[in-house]
Amino acid sequence: MDMKTIYLLIPLAPLFGALVAGLFGWAISRRVAHTVTIAGVAVACGLSLYTLNYLLHGGASYNEPVYNWLTINGVDFNVGFLVDKLTAMMMCVVTFVSLMVHIYTIGYMAEDPGYNRFFSYISLFTFSMLMLVMSNNFVQLFFGWEAVGLVSYLLIGFWFKRPTATFANLKAFLVNRVGDFGFLLGIGLVLGHFGSLDYAAVFAKAPELKDATITIFAGHPWSLLSLTCILLFVGAMGKSAQFPLHVWLPDSMEGPTPISALIHAATMVTAGIFMVTRMSPLFELSDTALNFILVIGSITALFMGFLGIIQDDIKRVVAYSTLSQLGYMTVALGVSAYSVAVFHLMTHAFFKALLFLGAGSVIMGMHHDQNIRNMGGLRKYMPITWITSLIGSLALIGTPFFSGFYSKDSIIDAVSTSHLPGAHFAYFAVVAGVFVTAFYSFRMYFLVFHGQSRWMEAKPHHAHADAHHAPAAHGAHAGDDHAAHGDDHEEHHGLGPNDKPHESPWVVTLPLILLAIPSALIGFFAIQPMLFGDFFKGVIFVNNEAHPAMEELAHEFGGAAEMGLHAFAGLPVWLALAGVVLSYVFYILKPELPKAVGKFFSSIGVTKLLENKYYMDFLYINVFAAAGRALGTVLWKVGDALLIDGLVVNGAARLVQFFSFVVRRVQTGYIYHYAFAMILGALVMITLWIGIPLYGAMH
Amino acid sequence: MTWTSLNAGAATPEIFLLIAVCAVLLIDLFVSDAKRHVTYLLTLGALAVTACLLVNGLAQPPQLAFSGMFVQDPLAGVAKLAMVLGAALVFIYGRAYAEARGLFRGELFTLSLFSLLGMMVMASAMNFVTLYVGLELQSLAMYALIALNRDNVQSSEASMKYFVLGALASGLLLYGMSMVYGASQSLDVLTIAHNITAGGANRVLSVFGLVFIVVGIGFKLGAVPFHMWMPDVYQGAPTPVAQLIGTSSKVAAFVFILRILAESLQGFAPDWSQMLMLMAVLSLALGNITAIAQSNIKRMFAFSAIAHMGFVLLGIMVGNPYGYGAAFFYSITYLLTSAAGFGLIMLMSRAGFEADRIDDFKGLNQRSPWFAFMMLIVMFSMAGVPVFVGFFAKLAILKAVVSMGLTWLAVYGVLMSLIGGFYYLRVVKVMYFDEAEDTHPIVAGIDARAILSVNCLLLLVLGLMPDRLMYLVTAAITHSIVQM
């Protein structure tokens, strides 16, 4: 097989699975549906690993169009693949996590009525994400971008009978519209000023346009590249949930847990990070854009972490940590440490997918009770979930030698060497963020796996909870009950008085184990080649003179093991430890303490601020959405109903009808009227063609 | 006159049809009412043989016959094939209808065939006399056909109106022809054309004659303001006869116009082009707008036909082979569409029930989803909805009009079609969304059902692949119209 065939097979195999499960889902059994989709993704995963191996051993990058969709004014709209090491790494991450999630889903969705539909969606997502990362042009990038957004929308609203789920998917869709609008404008600027949509051509032309300006408001010329980059980044802000377009991600937890892991943690939300990295030749030319990115990332990294502290829903805690970690990646982009951002993207994909799937396993064990205050002491009942979640949490907080440590510490180091105006704030944000991350991560960990078993004294459950006996039946509740009872799962689910949590089946624990391995180890092995070797040579462009962060980092780096040991001489590790210890004190040693502290924070209004998520939702719903609806109502009532429907459409119809009845009267049925009309017609024609010309000729 | 200049072989189809009609007439005398289908089969057989002869003639080069009175060329050949097909569809769709009303008699067949013979002569005429003889043969047979159901008051009234107005139109036409004869000293199409270009014709006299000729043509075609007979005749005539008027007769009129205007009076093209434009504009508006107010579907078809003839006139008005080709394509596809429409009306009808109100189509989808779908195809094609052939017919005309620089006229045509969309879609709405009032099962022979289905599907197939037919008619035009 030549490489082109392989590259075609990689996205098409999941697409095939998605089509079979989606179009013929009504006809095939669950077993066939999951076998076909898993086989498709497994093929894609195997071939992606093969591709990575091929490239690591000196194989050539691939950059060719494979299909010409259309050509307008000499600009090609192609489907094409650019496969270099960055792409190959993304392909491996996407397909591997996707494969794990596919397997996990067999257990998690076991008796959901939408089983086949779910498999179709996640395979379709895999296809879309692969098209996004493998693209060699902006059109296909945008296609993939929108396609993953669509699948995300479908999956957040997977239980479409729950009002909260439909609200959440609408919200995700609308917020992403804002981002995508910026993204599309950015692509438009690229098309307009670079005259091409092909990456290679655009990047080659970028240095020429370094000083080009564009005037939108007269008298204020803006740098073309800065504007383009910022607009493109606005797209990334929507997709990667950066402040202030982050509001959709916590709500997206309404979707089933497997997709929270796959889409809203590991892959889709990192598309923005990937995109900026891919566009590094453009972003490197604009300090303005980089600074903007840096500030946005810092705000997201720190302030979204705070929100994680007060959440009681296990998935929401993980969701806010995802937001915060995405902020870290964005910060890395801002200081031109693209390779570090992508490195963190990769490690994060593994440990965050692990944490989400672990959370899902806990939710299954708790019979779909997601409130961590009702848990506690689960380590005895769910040993595999416990150990793997611990590994994930350690990786997340940056424990030395775990994968998250290498990526996160590199980000902090890179920020400390940056000279951009926003770097000081960014440094404070990422360092403070370490403490916050450690605190909320272990708050959750301790509340779930250690301490008292609180599900005994949790509020009495609804009678039908007794029906949850057989372990295999749990997945079904996700669909059936939610569908039937709306968003009141908090009351309806949970353990019955005589139930105990239990470990999940092997299809759930196997992916946990397989994800725990890279979560622990991959950082140690990958940091040297990815950050300081030539893994990204010729893929990522860094202007070392203007942005020396990576160069200085390489200077200090003395090997992965040394970095791990050296960490204890630095601030972040101790901050992380302080966070862990504090959470241990708060939630294990002195559980009454948080209340007292909470009282203090309430008195100064902080709690209220956090509970309302900085009033961002309030702002969007009551100001932007309300204004939009008001405008829409006015346009509808005046523009559409009155002017267009009333005056133009119905008015024209009435006019025609009026004439119709008038003309109908002429058709009297009397033969002499008919003959008269004919003679009159002849007379008029004679007048027009004989009489008038003759009269004119005479005068 | 020698045999060579007679060249009677060129008129083989007409000669055969004449003999066949006489044979049918004679044989029918000896056939009892119970065995009337013998006449029916003989008629269809005669049409089939005529069609074969016509196809055979298509392969031969254009040639004159009867000392230049008659021509056999691709234009006439293709048009006559379409007319024969139209007549055959009249008999097939109309058999059950005629049987139920006691019209299934020898007169129906012989008169229709004579009328068809007249149309064929019109199509091949190369002399004003032949043209007129063909026209009168066609018309006289038609007057009688309309009144075939002589106990029916509406029928007789329609026939009377058609006869009186037809006589008036014939008179005006003949008067116009005589003026042209006076101006150009000839009745021969080619000689007139030659004399006019050579400057040997008095302009005022010629244009004076031209006006009257255009009036006669307008009457045949049913263009405003010479259209008044159409609704009454469509409604009053037995439906198969209305179908014959609405299909074959329109194609004959089209060729008739080409022979007179495009071939013989080409020298006055700017004048007649303006006249046709005036009639087209009026026809498009009046046809479409008045059709909206109709509750009788046959009357609606009449007004819709007026609008369609407006389109045909637009094509002819362009005055080049491109426009003629488009108009020819329009005429032929209109023949197919209109035949299917009448066929469906007759399919729905039964003894004592005409099914000619739009309300009679209510809920057709519940009674027969298949034929509701067929009617939908017919309506969509007439309305000019894309993928159906009616769309491409309109498109070709509009392209020809635009190529002349008359964009406003094309826009006007589109706007009027838009208004027309209303009454076509109303039929669709009634079929699919209203409750059925009539729950009788549909009674019709398998032959009518099958051929009707093929006919409707053909509208879709031709819409998907219009290029073959378009090529055929364009070639027929370019190889026939005398270029000067």
Coordinates of C-alpha atoms in Angstrom, one line a residue, chain B residues 231 234-235 239 291 293-305 341-342 344-346 348 354-362 364 375 378-379 382 423-424 426-428 430-431:
Chain B
P231 CA -62.3 28.1 -22.9
Y234 CA -62.3 23.1 -24.3
Q235 CA -65.1 23.0 -21.8
T239 CA -62.7 15.7 -23.7
A291 CA -56.6 30.6 -15.1
A293 CA -60.1 32.1 -11.3
Q294 CA -61.2 28.9 -12.9
S295 CA -62.9 26.1 -11.1
N296 CA -63.3 23.9 -14.1
I297 CA -60.1 22.1 -14.9
K298 CA -60.7 22.0 -18.6
R299 CA -61.3 25.7 -18.7
M300 CA -58.2 26.1 -16.6
F301 CA -56.3 24.0 -19.2
A302 CA -57.7 26.4 -21.9
F303 CA -56.3 29.5 -20.2
S304 CA -53.1 27.7 -19.4
A305 CA -52.8 26.7 -23.1
G341 CA -53.3 16.1 -18.5
F342 CA -56.4 15.4 -20.6
L344 CA -55.8 12.0 -16.5
I345 CA -59.1 13.9 -16.6
M346 CA -60.6 11.1 -18.7
M348 CA -61.0 10.0 -13.5
E354 CA -67.0 14.4 -16.3
A355 CA -64.3 14.8 -13.6
D356 CA -63.7 18.3 -15.0
R357 CA -63.9 20.3 -11.8
I358 CA -60.8 20.9 -9.8
D359 CA -62.7 19.7 -6.8
D360 CA -63.0 16.3 -8.4
F361 CA -59.3 15.8 -7.9
K362 CA -59.6 16.3 -4.1
L364 CA -56.7 11.8 -5.3
M375 CA -50.9 14.4 -12.2
V378 CA -48.0 17.0 -15.3
M379 CA -48.7 20.0 -13.2
M382 CA -46.6 22.7 -16.9
Y423 CA -53.1 27.3 -10.2
Y424 CA -50.9 24.3 -11.1
R426 CA -53.4 24.3 -6.3
V427 CA -54.3 21.1 -8.2
V428 CA -51.4 19.4 -6.4
V430 CA -56.1 19.6 -3.7
M431 CA -54.9 16.1 -4.6

